[in-house]
């Protein structure tokens, strides 16, 4: 079994059995985002207590990569602060742009996606969930993430 | 099948078809997005740059006269290919999108006013929707949609109902870039004209696949792109009937389209120059001409027959699989080689990526027809679309590769 | 002159320079109209068509990803060449004319209203006049002309007077395509900005001749054409500063520029895609990139020096003949290789035709600057304009051939 | 001396010493036309008696070809009917488009121009005077020339 097949299996497993799928009632923050290239849609709802993400859910109408990304993200951000979550997303973004495969510790769980980063057309699918997170942070006017 | 033998000859004319993708020979099934280029087209562009390159219409020296001659002979070739009686009705643009924008702006500005209506169909490409939405905002007009039937066709009886007094234009595609249906331009034009309504025909998908006869059909506007008829990118065509040309204000301002420029106002050259501002796609014109000559060499009849055989081959297999859903007509009549479908419970992007691993190039997504996809009730589809160089065996490879997609995503 | 040795090397890179015209080697002195193409540019286009051709941005298969990569790397190359910090500020168009039209329409629609003024100069090309006349008609704005001095320059002191409160844009050419003068973009921009007025720089004649630094100069818009910088026809560039991009409505509607399309209205993609509707000039992008790389290989400094030497060589001879009238500055400072003149009592067309008989290609006419010619008091001029492959001996041939024109028309 | 040089000399002679140059006072018909490619201008004034062109004058701001064309035309059309003159112009136009050098009798005096017809950019110069004549005929609403 090659490394790429292992990664693919990890992603497929998430796509088939997505974690934290659904919608929170009365979420602290929520965002709906859209990939104009393929028409995919993703809705993210967050429950916050103070700075901390207590819970999150996603509804995805999209491809396996988009679904896997939402599922893995949901596991990564629960019990993190919104700020930490945003930073993780940005580090992921940077890793996708880099030529090498070195990734910061925080981005480790996202390695399976990095194996696909030469497929530039799929980058938007990998990032759609993280875009929704940014969108939530934008709505959360109080702190400054930039 | 003598036809296949002949058409299969043409594969060698396309340098890109020698390519391998992921270890497999390239099976290019995305011809509705853009077509590949025969060597004669590439050579015509190279020849222009290496021997005749110069700006057109303004120089008196030899090179400039040659370039102008080449440019105008390209206009003649286009007129001839689409059955226009007069080359003066052919305007070169940068593509279908700009051709339609030219009509919505140059014709629309003068002929559309608040309360007027335009009819579009639900199967239009964004290029034939968005310009009209922008026009609707500018001129206060209303857009009315001619619905698509459950078979993926247009119902002519419905059109009669939509053609009310306030309708000022009917803009429709000759071939849907998703459903593959062929809409009967001549009949539709006749109905529209009987209500005094001019028609714009988006023939982006049609010109490479069937014969076009603008003068005979009497359509008012017809638009297409060079890159979808085996020609270069960066060039398109707008045909406009003489009467319509005279109703049009200038579109873009610049060199070549003027008669006389003063500080505060200007007068315009006669059509078609009036609508060709700035340096036109000079080197792309001989490329487009070579493409049309290439098609003529094989003959549109033969190309049509080949396209039909491939379409039938694809439809026959598609309907065998219960987990494949076809969008567009399942019968071959008035249907061409654009075949869209979905594999149940697998996203179209995932399908396309798995197929790519076997060297099969086709498209997944909404194909710039979100209104149609809304109507179909799916966000995205997988689309294979054929060109003259495709072979039934490439379609077979596509169906085998679908098994891999099933294995990966549905096991 | 080590410079000549180096530049003369480049002649072999241009296949067309092997041509003979009327029995003489081609002396191509019409580079302001369009430039010739080095083999590397032609090859880049051929290579795209033969190996990577596909539509961009929408496909997930290998070929589509390659094409997208090539397309976006072209955007990066342009940004880098003109000193733009962010590739997202580069919009591909069909040429300078469309770039300016894009600003007059997409930016103008939102930022210009009745009573506003726009400043143009008297030396503008029709491409930077006519779109504003059309805008003036649509939005009710007024056009004010910054006069050309008797030396063929712009007087900065005059600008201060013209910059009244109602001025909303200053649009000017960096290099006149007739006078050859170089206008100081950085200084002009600073003055305009100090009055809160954004600037549009028409750099059609400048990009091939001198270094461009949009971010450093802080100009708001900058436009140029591929075919005038040794690149392909059918492609142009609009640079627009981020703040300006955000003030712009969509220009053309179609594929690629949308976020979501519904029947009656749509939302837009982010810039630059928002302004690139339809299939862009895909194959022309690698051609343009190759052209910019070609210029870099010789170095803009060196190209500038060569251009200066040719210009000086031409001006020195021109001023020797009492029957030749020069239009544009006679001193070499802030002047480039576009040299216009008339032979007394002989029409410019007659001159150009006689020169053509000796293989010399140059242009006669108003060069799409009728406002300037009105100012100069002549209907037409003869113009020689130099490229990197021109040699002083070609200029000498031009002056000898003028003797023939004298013999024919003035004996 | 080659045939082309002879033709050229005929044209140059006309350009240098144009026939019927100037402007008629109170002309029956007049037209000003313009060549947008080079900015050339031409004014034609006609004196008619009934159908007959009694006299004509041209003012040309243009190249030698344009001037020669106006001069030769003026000689050809005086004492012809407007209709005959228009027909001559159209036959000239046809001859310029033809591949061979056969010309109808009426067009004979225009042969020197036909030697230049491969220079397509100059065709407009050759025809500007004749365009002005058409323009005059258009103004003369009474008869039908088409
Ligand atoms: C100064 C200037 N601006 C604009 C243009 C127009 O360029 P294009 O015809 O490529 O659109 C030209 C070319 O003639 C020019 O010289
Ligand atoms: C039916 C139809 N119309 C218009 C277009 C737009 O063509 P272009 O992108 O070449 O302007 C397309 C191409 O996708 C099409 O298929």
PDB file of C-alpha atoms in Angstrom, chain C residues 100-101 103-104 107 112 117-125 127-132 141 143-146 154 159 162-163 167-174 183 185 188-189 192 197-203 219-223:
ATOM      1  CA  UNK C 100      -9.434  51.396 -21.366  1.00  0.00           C
ATOM      2  CA  UNK C 101     -13.018  50.575 -22.268  1.00  0.00           C
ATOM      3  CA  UNK C 103     -12.195  51.283 -16.979  1.00  0.00           C
ATOM      4  CA  UNK C 104     -14.562  53.716 -18.683  1.00  0.00           C
ATOM      5  CA  UNK C 107     -15.194  51.934 -13.097  1.00  0.00           C
ATOM      6  CA  UNK C 112     -18.777  59.155 -12.785  1.00  0.00           C
ATOM      7  CA  UNK C 117     -14.857  66.006 -15.512  1.00  0.00           C
ATOM      8  CA  UNK C 118     -12.158  63.846 -17.000  1.00  0.00           C
ATOM      9  CA  UNK C 119      -8.839  65.229 -18.165  1.00  0.00           C
ATOM     10  CA  UNK C 120      -7.300  63.803 -21.342  1.00  0.00           C
ATOM     11  CA  UNK C 121      -4.329  65.147 -23.256  1.00  0.00           C
ATOM     12  CA  UNK C 122      -4.340  66.397 -26.821  1.00  0.00           C
ATOM     13  CA  UNK C 123      -1.852  63.690 -27.738  1.00  0.00           C
ATOM     14  CA  UNK C 124      -4.086  60.716 -26.870  1.00  0.00           C
ATOM     15  CA  UNK C 125      -4.696  57.815 -29.181  1.00  0.00           C
ATOM     16  CA  UNK C 127      -8.470  54.438 -27.843  1.00  0.00           C
ATOM     17  CA  UNK C 128      -8.089  56.863 -24.965  1.00  0.00           C
ATOM     18  CA  UNK C 129     -10.516  59.450 -26.351  1.00  0.00           C
ATOM     19  CA  UNK C 130     -13.481  57.689 -27.924  1.00  0.00           C
ATOM     20  CA  UNK C 131     -14.385  55.507 -24.893  1.00  0.00           C
ATOM     21  CA  UNK C 132     -14.519  58.692 -22.815  1.00  0.00           C
ATOM     22  CA  UNK C 141     -19.510  64.080 -17.865  1.00  0.00           C
ATOM     23  CA  UNK C 143     -13.937  66.058 -21.257  1.00  0.00           C
ATOM     24  CA  UNK C 144     -11.164  68.558 -20.693  1.00  0.00           C
ATOM     25  CA  UNK C 145      -7.989  68.480 -22.778  1.00  0.00           C
ATOM     26  CA  UNK C 146      -4.534  69.125 -21.367  1.00  0.00           C
ATOM     27  CA  UNK C 154       2.922  68.367 -21.595  1.00  0.00           C
ATOM     28  CA  UNK C 159      -2.107  70.530 -15.147  1.00  0.00           C
ATOM     29  CA  UNK C 162      -6.985  71.942 -14.882  1.00  0.00           C
ATOM     30  CA  UNK C 163      -7.304  69.886 -11.692  1.00  0.00           C
ATOM     31  CA  UNK C 167     -12.190  66.287 -12.038  1.00  0.00           C
ATOM     32  CA  UNK C 168     -12.620  62.569 -11.347  1.00  0.00           C
ATOM     33  CA  UNK C 169      -9.885  61.035 -13.519  1.00  0.00           C
ATOM     34  CA  UNK C 170      -6.789  61.954 -15.490  1.00  0.00           C
ATOM     35  CA  UNK C 171      -6.152  59.617 -18.423  1.00  0.00           C
ATOM     36  CA  UNK C 172      -2.938  60.115 -20.366  1.00  0.00           C
ATOM     37  CA  UNK C 173      -0.439  58.299 -22.478  1.00  0.00           C
ATOM     38  CA  UNK C 174       3.000  57.542 -21.136  1.00  0.00           C
ATOM     39  CA  UNK C 183       5.522  61.858 -20.119  1.00  0.00           C
ATOM     40  CA  UNK C 185       4.182  59.291 -15.042  1.00  0.00           C
ATOM     41  CA  UNK C 188       1.984  63.515 -13.050  1.00  0.00           C
ATOM     42  CA  UNK C 189       0.515  60.887 -10.760  1.00  0.00           C
ATOM     43  CA  UNK C 192      -3.083  64.329  -9.684  1.00  0.00           C
ATOM     44  CA  UNK C 197      -7.635  62.473  -8.717  1.00  0.00           C
ATOM     45  CA  UNK C 198      -6.787  58.934  -9.844  1.00  0.00           C
ATOM     46  CA  UNK C 199      -4.811  58.386 -13.057  1.00  0.00           C
ATOM     47  CA  UNK C 200      -5.062  55.994 -15.965  1.00  0.00           C
ATOM     48  CA  UNK C 201      -1.806  55.462 -17.842  1.00  0.00           C
ATOM     49  CA  UNK C 202      -1.953  54.292 -21.456  1.00  0.00           C
ATOM     50  CA  UNK C 203       1.373  52.501 -21.670  1.00  0.00           C
ATOM     51  CA  UNK C 219      -0.755  54.893 -10.637  1.00  0.00           C
ATOM     52  CA  UNK C 220      -4.336  53.674 -10.488  1.00  0.00           C
ATOM     53  CA  UNK C 221      -4.782  52.049 -13.884  1.00  0.00           C
ATOM     54  CA  UNK C 222      -2.303  51.055 -16.551  1.00  0.00           C
ATOM     55  CA  UNK C 223      -3.136  49.522 -19.934  1.00  0.00           C
TER      56      UNK C 223
END
